[in-house]
């Protein structure tokens, strides 16, 4: 595996770990496998190095990640605000994983941004704007977990990676690559997987727990969404799914139940991108995915206060579900210029 990291950054990473005993690890709100995998992966490593470590996150983890070792030790800001404040204020070092801007931490943002301690960022989103002493920002990486592994290896800690840490790191790589189906052309990620499997990780269990563990209601909700709430826009090669609060309630929606839904329409031959709008309690959550380098991150940035990666991005809209839909439909054609010149026939039947 090539060492592509800046050696000064790696040395500074090691120096800060040496210097500080109390370390807080944190990630973005509505955490996914990569956010939790990278923070918990570091948590187990740093604990084995004798550090006093805590994972402090904005809101609860989805049920599909509760199998991860250390999940129960995570301190959730929406549940234990004063305790989070104490941990953050007592920390000498904060390591931030899998986000590029403070806004992604929601109500936890002021606490983390305001902390005067040393900070390290490990992230794979574009255009990071976070103040820190050391920034590992590599948008070409499949996942924050891949990057975390590379940082750990470059710092000489591979031998200290235990089964728990390896399990968490491989989980983030698996969830962000959808079990090695997207962002997985770099041969080195298979070497990283091999190094993690060498630690005894049960890959099948990760796939079963993190990607294939739905409830009956959730399965029905997703089926309903595809059958009744999916619209195809032929000229723009776009698929749009819109789920209202009533739709969600009908299937007793729980956090994480629609994870992966936005990917489904991309299976239709000829569809270039997919947009999913979900009416949450505080905003409309927008999720987007694409193929052929179609820049859905621009759509999220321009219309939905968000961003992310070129072909997997998200955002939030403040207004009604109908307004959110209208804003998108009004601007959809603006993005037609990014469609590939040669398109497959759209297979509708
Ligand atoms: P998802 O659709 O799974 O929620 O997110 C896809 C990608 O977009 C992830 O890499 C995530 O970090 C990013 N993303 C999701 N929601 C937001 C958001 O509200 N703001 C920004 N800046 N990025 C987001
Ligand atoms: Mn990620």
Short mmCIF file of C-alpha atoms and ligand atoms in Angstrom, two decimals:
data_model
loop_
_atom_site.label_atom_id
_atom_site.label_comp_id
_atom_site.label_asym_id
_atom_site.label_seq_id
_atom_site.Cartn_x
_atom_site.Cartn_y
_atom_site.Cartn_z
CA UNK A 1 0.00 0.00 0.00
CA UNK A 2 1.41 3.37 -1.02
CA UNK A 3 1.72 5.98 1.70
CA UNK A 4 -0.09 8.91 0.16
CA UNK A 5 -0.38 10.90 3.37
CA UNK A 6 1.71 13.94 4.14
CA UNK A 7 4.43 12.77 6.56
CA UNK A 8 4.39 16.05 8.52
CA UNK A 9 0.68 15.54 9.19
CA UNK A 10 1.30 11.96 10.28
CA UNK A 11 4.10 13.07 12.63
CA UNK A 12 1.88 15.76 14.09
CA UNK A 13 -0.90 13.18 14.54
CA UNK A 14 1.51 10.98 16.50
CA UNK A 15 2.78 13.91 18.56
CA UNK A 16 -0.74 14.96 19.54
CA UNK A 17 -1.65 11.40 20.53
CA UNK A 18 1.50 11.27 22.63
CA UNK A 19 0.77 14.60 24.24
CA UNK A 20 -2.84 14.06 25.29
CA UNK A 21 -4.42 11.53 27.63
CA UNK A 22 -8.04 12.66 27.32
CA UNK A 23 -9.39 12.36 23.82
CA UNK A 24 -12.88 12.91 22.40
CA UNK A 25 -13.91 11.39 19.06
CA UNK A 26 -16.85 12.85 17.17
CA UNK A 27 -18.74 12.67 13.85
CA UNK A 28 -21.72 14.10 11.94
CA UNK A 29 -25.40 13.98 12.87
CA UNK A 30 -27.63 11.19 11.56
CA UNK A 31 -24.50 9.04 11.73
CA UNK A 32 -23.94 6.27 9.21
CA UNK A 33 -21.65 3.24 9.23
CA UNK A 34 -18.66 5.30 8.17
CA UNK A 35 -19.13 7.98 10.83
CA UNK A 36 -19.58 5.44 13.62
CA UNK A 37 -17.03 3.01 12.16
CA UNK A 38 -14.28 5.63 12.07
CA UNK A 39 -14.92 7.05 15.54
CA UNK A 40 -15.34 3.64 17.17
CA UNK A 41 -12.41 2.25 15.18
CA UNK A 42 -10.17 4.92 16.69
CA UNK A 43 -11.85 4.53 20.09
CA UNK A 44 -10.78 0.88 20.39
CA UNK A 45 -7.29 1.60 19.13
CA UNK A 46 -6.71 4.55 21.46
CA UNK A 47 -8.12 2.64 24.43
CA UNK A 48 -5.68 -0.17 23.74
CA UNK A 49 -2.92 2.47 23.77
CA UNK A 50 -4.02 3.41 27.29
CA UNK A 51 -5.85 6.65 26.51
CA UNK A 52 -8.98 7.93 28.23
CA UNK A 53 -11.27 8.10 25.22
CA UNK A 54 -14.92 9.00 24.68
CA UNK A 55 -17.06 9.03 21.56
CA UNK A 56 -19.41 12.03 21.65
CA UNK A 57 -21.92 12.30 18.79
CA UNK A 58 -24.80 14.67 17.92
CA UNK A 59 -27.69 12.18 17.86
CA UNK A 60 -28.53 8.49 18.19
CA UNK A 61 -27.09 5.75 16.01
CA UNK A 62 -29.43 3.68 13.81
CA UNK A 63 -30.36 0.21 15.01
CA UNK A 64 -28.35 -1.38 12.18
CA UNK A 65 -25.11 -0.21 13.84
CA UNK A 66 -25.88 -1.27 17.41
CA UNK A 67 -23.95 -4.52 16.85
CA UNK A 68 -20.69 -2.61 16.68
CA UNK A 69 -18.38 -3.16 19.65
CA UNK A 70 -18.44 -0.03 21.81
CA UNK A 71 -21.81 1.20 20.48
CA UNK A 72 -23.24 1.23 24.01
CA UNK A 73 -20.39 3.42 25.26
CA UNK A 74 -21.19 6.23 22.80
CA UNK A 75 -22.35 9.46 24.48
CA UNK A 76 -25.22 11.07 22.57
CA UNK A 77 -25.58 14.85 22.80
CA UNK A 78 -29.38 14.89 22.41
CA UNK A 79 -29.60 12.55 25.43
CA UNK A 80 -26.77 13.72 27.73
CA UNK A 81 -26.01 17.34 26.95
CA UNK A 82 -24.26 18.29 30.25
CA UNK A 83 -22.13 15.13 30.23
CA UNK A 84 -21.08 15.83 26.61
CA UNK A 85 -20.09 19.36 27.57
CA UNK A 86 -17.97 18.07 30.42
CA UNK A 87 -16.21 15.47 28.28
CA UNK A 88 -15.50 17.96 25.50
CA UNK A 89 -14.29 20.66 27.87
CA UNK A 90 -11.98 18.25 29.68
CA UNK A 91 -10.51 16.81 26.47
CA UNK A 92 -6.99 17.76 25.38
CA UNK A 93 -7.63 16.51 21.86
CA UNK A 94 -10.71 16.14 19.67
CA UNK A 95 -10.61 13.92 16.58
CA UNK A 96 -13.39 14.72 14.12
CA UNK A 97 -14.34 12.04 11.62
CA UNK A 98 -16.36 11.94 8.39
CA UNK A 99 -17.58 15.54 8.10
CA UNK A 100 -16.26 18.69 6.48
CA UNK A 101 -18.20 21.51 8.04
CA UNK A 102 -19.38 22.33 11.57
CA UNK A 103 -23.01 22.57 10.43
CA UNK A 104 -23.04 18.79 9.95
CA UNK A 105 -22.91 18.43 13.74
CA UNK A 106 -26.21 20.25 14.33
CA UNK A 107 -26.67 21.32 17.95
CA UNK A 108 -23.34 19.75 18.95
CA UNK A 109 -21.46 22.12 16.61
CA UNK A 110 -21.00 25.08 19.00
CA UNK A 111 -19.55 22.83 21.71
CA UNK A 112 -17.00 21.18 19.38
CA UNK A 113 -16.15 24.36 17.46
CA UNK A 114 -15.85 26.32 20.71
CA UNK A 115 -13.48 23.87 22.40
CA UNK A 116 -10.02 25.42 22.70
CA UNK A 117 -8.11 22.12 22.66
CA UNK A 118 -6.06 20.52 19.87
CA UNK A 119 -8.07 19.11 16.97
CA UNK A 120 -7.58 16.64 14.15
CA UNK A 121 -9.89 16.14 11.16
CA UNK A 122 -10.09 12.85 9.26
CA UNK A 123 -12.51 13.25 6.35
CA UNK A 124 -13.25 12.44 2.73
CA UNK A 125 -15.73 15.19 1.75
CA UNK A 126 -14.86 18.05 -0.56
CA UNK A 127 -14.00 21.59 0.53
CA UNK A 128 -13.53 21.16 4.28
CA UNK A 129 -13.88 24.34 6.33
CA UNK A 130 -13.06 23.23 9.85
CA UNK A 131 -10.41 24.73 12.07
CA UNK A 132 -7.92 22.15 13.28
CA UNK A 133 -4.22 21.52 13.91
CA UNK A 134 -4.01 18.58 11.54
CA UNK A 135 -6.30 17.99 8.59
CA UNK A 136 -6.44 14.69 6.73
CA UNK A 137 -8.80 15.56 3.88
CA UNK A 138 -8.85 13.11 0.97
CA UNK A 139 -12.07 13.24 -1.10
CA UNK A 140 -10.82 10.45 -3.37
CA UNK A 141 -11.02 7.95 -0.49
CA UNK A 142 -13.92 5.49 -0.43
CA UNK A 143 -14.65 6.31 3.19
CA UNK A 144 -13.43 8.02 6.32
CA UNK A 145 -12.70 4.50 7.57
CA UNK A 146 -10.30 3.80 4.71
CA UNK A 147 -8.55 7.07 5.49
CA UNK A 148 -8.51 6.32 9.22
CA UNK A 149 -6.89 2.98 8.50
CA UNK A 150 -4.23 4.67 6.36
CA UNK A 151 -3.52 7.23 9.10
CA UNK A 152 -3.26 4.47 11.70
CA UNK A 153 -0.95 2.40 9.48
CA UNK A 154 1.23 5.38 8.52
CA UNK A 155 1.59 6.30 12.20
CA UNK A 156 2.87 2.78 12.93
CA UNK A 157 -0.11 1.59 14.96
CA UNK A 158 -1.25 -1.30 12.74
CA UNK A 159 -0.06 -3.88 15.25
CA UNK A 160 -2.17 -2.19 17.95
CA UNK A 161 -5.36 -2.52 15.89
CA UNK A 162 -7.49 -5.10 17.71
CA UNK A 163 -10.48 -7.10 16.50
CA UNK A 164 -12.94 -4.47 17.78
CA UNK A 165 -11.18 -1.63 16.00
CA UNK A 166 -10.83 -3.63 12.77
CA UNK A 167 -14.53 -4.58 12.85
CA UNK A 168 -15.57 -0.94 13.12
CA UNK A 169 -13.20 0.23 10.37
CA UNK A 170 -14.28 -2.47 7.93
CA UNK A 171 -17.93 -1.61 8.64
CA UNK A 172 -17.43 1.96 7.41
CA UNK A 173 -15.68 0.78 4.28
CA UNK A 174 -18.46 -1.73 3.61
CA UNK A 175 -21.32 0.71 4.18
CA UNK A 176 -19.80 3.63 2.22
CA UNK A 177 -18.94 1.37 -0.74
CA UNK A 178 -22.24 -0.53 -0.45
CA UNK A 179 -20.29 -3.69 0.10
CA UNK A 180 -17.72 -2.88 -2.57
CA UNK A 181 -20.09 -1.87 -5.37
CA UNK A 182 -19.34 1.90 -5.55
CA UNK A 183 -16.07 3.83 -5.04
CA UNK A 184 -14.20 0.57 -5.06
CA UNK A 185 -11.90 0.68 -8.08
CA UNK A 186 -8.73 1.43 -6.13
CA UNK A 187 -7.06 -1.98 -5.65
CA UNK A 188 -5.60 -0.78 -2.35
CA UNK A 189 -8.93 -0.92 -0.57
CA UNK A 190 -8.86 -4.70 -1.05
CA UNK A 191 -5.45 -4.74 0.58
CA UNK A 192 -6.88 -2.73 3.46
CA UNK A 193 -9.77 -5.19 3.70
CA UNK A 194 -7.24 -8.03 3.79
CA UNK A 195 -5.29 -6.34 6.62
CA UNK A 196 -8.53 -5.92 8.58
CA UNK A 197 -9.70 -9.49 7.91
CA UNK A 198 -6.28 -10.59 9.19
CA UNK A 199 -7.38 -9.27 12.58
CA UNK A 200 -10.19 -11.83 12.62
CA UNK A 201 -13.09 -9.67 11.46
CA UNK A 202 -16.31 -11.46 10.50
CA UNK A 203 -17.19 -9.69 7.22
CA UNK A 204 -20.38 -11.64 6.63
CA UNK A 205 -21.71 -10.56 10.00
CA UNK A 206 -21.02 -6.89 9.18
CA UNK A 207 -22.92 -7.21 5.89
CA UNK A 208 -25.81 -9.01 7.58
CA UNK A 209 -26.08 -6.52 10.44
CA UNK A 210 -25.32 -3.25 8.71
CA UNK A 211 -26.81 -3.80 5.27
CA UNK A 212 -29.33 -6.63 5.46
CA UNK A 213 -31.18 -6.16 8.72
CA UNK A 214 -34.49 -4.54 8.02
CA UNK A 215 -37.83 -4.88 9.80
CA UNK A 216 -40.94 -6.09 8.00
CA UNK A 217 -42.47 -2.61 8.30
CA UNK A 218 -39.34 -1.00 6.87
CA UNK A 219 -39.32 -3.42 3.94
CA UNK A 220 -42.96 -2.60 3.26
CA UNK A 221 -42.26 1.14 3.53
CA UNK A 222 -39.49 0.86 0.95
CA UNK A 223 -41.68 -1.24 -1.34
CA UNK A 224 -44.48 1.31 -0.98
CA UNK A 225 -42.08 4.13 -1.80
CA UNK A 226 -40.99 2.42 -5.02
CA UNK A 227 -44.51 1.47 -6.03
CA UNK A 228 -46.44 4.62 -5.11
CA UNK A 229 -44.02 7.49 -4.55
CA UNK A 230 -41.46 7.19 -7.31
CA UNK A 231 -41.61 9.48 -10.36
CA UNK A 232 -39.33 9.21 -13.38
CA UNK A 233 -38.36 12.35 -15.28
CA UNK A 234 -37.37 10.95 -18.63
CA UNK A 235 -35.60 13.91 -20.18
CA UNK A 236 -33.54 14.66 -17.09
CA UNK A 237 -32.93 10.94 -16.47
CA UNK A 238 -33.91 11.54 -12.89
CA UNK A 239 -35.86 9.42 -10.39
CA UNK A 240 -37.57 11.20 -7.50
CA UNK A 241 -39.02 9.60 -4.38
CA UNK A 242 -41.02 11.74 -1.96
CA UNK A 243 -42.24 10.39 1.39
CA UNK A 244 -44.53 12.46 3.61
CA UNK A 245 -44.86 12.22 7.37
CA UNK A 246 -48.16 10.37 6.87
CA UNK A 247 -46.47 7.83 4.60
CA UNK A 248 -43.79 7.25 7.21
CA UNK A 249 -46.29 6.94 10.06
CA UNK A 250 -48.32 4.40 8.11
CA UNK A 251 -45.31 2.06 8.26
CA UNK A 252 -44.19 3.07 11.80
CA UNK A 253 -41.02 4.65 10.46
CA UNK A 254 -37.92 4.44 12.61
CA UNK A 255 -34.59 6.12 12.08
CA UNK A 256 -32.61 4.26 9.43
CA UNK A 257 -35.61 2.51 7.84
CA UNK A 258 -35.12 4.22 4.47
CA UNK A 259 -31.32 3.84 4.41
CA UNK A 260 -30.40 2.64 0.94
CA UNK A 261 -33.77 3.49 -0.66
CA UNK A 262 -32.27 6.33 -2.73
CA UNK A 263 -29.96 3.83 -4.44
CA UNK A 264 -32.76 1.61 -5.74
CA UNK A 265 -33.87 3.70 -8.75
CA UNK A 266 -30.27 3.74 -10.03
CA UNK A 267 -30.83 0.09 -10.91
CA UNK A 268 -33.09 1.20 -13.77
CA UNK A 269 -31.03 1.21 -16.96
CA UNK A 270 -30.77 4.74 -18.29
CA UNK A 271 -31.46 6.53 -15.00
CA UNK A 272 -28.55 8.85 -14.16
CA UNK A 273 -29.51 10.18 -10.77
CA UNK A 274 -31.90 9.65 -7.92
CA UNK A 275 -33.33 12.10 -5.39
CA UNK A 276 -35.16 11.14 -2.21
CA UNK A 277 -37.08 13.62 -0.05
CA UNK A 278 -38.27 12.59 3.40
CA UNK A 279 -40.42 14.73 5.68
CA UNK A 280 -38.62 14.63 9.04
CA UNK A 281 -39.88 16.37 12.18
CA UNK A 282 -37.59 19.40 11.83
CA UNK A 283 -36.86 19.60 8.09
CA UNK A 284 -37.12 17.84 4.76
CA UNK A 285 -34.13 15.52 4.51
CA UNK A 286 -32.84 15.20 0.97
CA UNK A 287 -30.61 12.36 -0.22
CA UNK A 288 -29.14 12.02 -3.70
CA UNK A 289 -27.10 9.46 -5.64
CA UNK A 290 -25.86 9.32 -9.21
CA UNK A 291 -23.83 7.47 -11.81
CA UNK A 292 -21.44 8.65 -14.56
CA UNK A 293 -19.97 11.48 -12.44
CA UNK A 294 -23.24 13.41 -12.50
CA UNK A 295 -22.69 16.06 -9.79
CA UNK A 296 -25.57 15.59 -7.35
CA UNK A 297 -23.49 17.44 -4.74
CA UNK A 298 -24.16 20.62 -6.76
CA UNK A 299 -27.91 20.08 -6.51
CA UNK A 300 -27.64 19.61 -2.74
CA UNK A 301 -25.40 22.64 -2.37
CA UNK A 302 -27.46 24.91 -4.63
CA UNK A 303 -30.95 23.94 -3.48
CA UNK A 304 -30.82 22.10 -0.17
CA UNK A 305 -28.19 23.70 2.11
CA UNK A 306 -26.04 20.62 1.78
CA UNK A 307 -23.25 18.96 -0.12
CA UNK A 308 -21.26 15.75 0.10
CA UNK A 309 -19.58 13.78 -2.64
CA UNK A 310 -19.89 14.09 -6.41
CA UNK A 311 -22.19 11.05 -6.66
CA UNK A 312 -23.58 10.76 -3.11
CA UNK A 313 -24.77 13.89 -1.41
CA UNK A 314 -27.45 15.18 0.89
CA UNK A 315 -29.00 18.25 2.38
CA UNK A 316 -31.89 19.74 4.30
CA UNK A 317 -34.76 21.90 3.16
CA UNK A 318 -36.65 24.21 5.50
CA UNK A 319 -40.23 24.52 4.31
CA UNK A 320 -43.02 22.14 3.34
CA UNK A 321 -42.51 18.91 1.46
CA UNK A 322 -44.41 20.36 -1.49
CA UNK A 323 -42.18 23.44 -1.58
CA UNK A 324 -39.12 21.22 -1.50
CA UNK A 325 -40.44 19.24 -4.47
CA UNK A 326 -41.32 22.42 -6.35
CA UNK A 327 -37.90 23.98 -5.82
CA UNK A 328 -36.31 20.88 -7.25
CA UNK A 329 -38.67 20.56 -10.23
CA UNK A 330 -38.17 24.24 -11.01
CA UNK A 331 -34.39 23.78 -11.26
CA UNK A 332 -34.10 20.20 -12.45
CA UNK A 333 -33.45 21.16 -16.07
CA UNK A 334 -30.53 23.39 -15.05
CA UNK A 335 -28.60 20.20 -14.35
CA UNK A 336 -29.39 18.45 -17.66
CA UNK A 337 -26.14 19.88 -19.03
CA UNK A 338 -24.24 17.46 -16.79
CA UNK A 339 -25.88 14.37 -18.31
CA UNK A 340 -23.39 12.19 -20.19
CA UNK A 341 -23.25 12.80 -23.94
CA UNK A 342 -23.96 9.16 -24.72
CA UNK A 343 -26.83 7.75 -22.74
CA UNK A 344 -28.24 4.25 -22.53
CA UNK A 345 -31.84 3.91 -23.62
CA UNK A 346 -34.10 4.46 -20.63
CA UNK A 347 -35.67 1.09 -19.86
CA UNK A 348 -39.11 1.81 -18.51
CA UNK A 349 -40.81 -1.46 -19.41
P1 LIG B 1 -26.96 10.45 2.79
O1 LIG B 1 -27.73 10.61 1.54
O2 LIG B 1 -26.56 9.02 3.01
O3 LIG B 1 -27.60 11.09 3.97
O4 LIG B 1 -25.61 11.25 2.57
C1 LIG B 1 -24.84 11.08 1.43
C2 LIG B 1 -23.61 11.92 1.53
O5 LIG B 1 -23.94 13.30 1.57
C3 LIG B 1 -22.78 11.65 2.77
O6 LIG B 1 -21.43 11.63 2.39
C4 LIG B 1 -23.06 12.79 3.68
O7 LIG B 1 -21.95 13.11 4.42
C5 LIG B 1 -23.47 13.92 2.75
N1 LIG B 1 -24.60 14.65 3.36
C6 LIG B 1 -25.78 14.13 3.75
N2 LIG B 1 -26.58 15.07 4.27
C7 LIG B 1 -25.89 16.22 4.21
C8 LIG B 1 -26.19 17.56 4.62
O8 LIG B 1 -27.25 17.88 5.15
N3 LIG B 1 -25.21 18.48 4.41
C9 LIG B 1 -24.01 18.17 3.82
N4 LIG B 1 -23.12 19.15 3.65
N5 LIG B 1 -23.71 16.92 3.44
C10 LIG B 1 -24.62 15.96 3.62
MN1 LIG B 2 -18.31 8.73 4.84
#
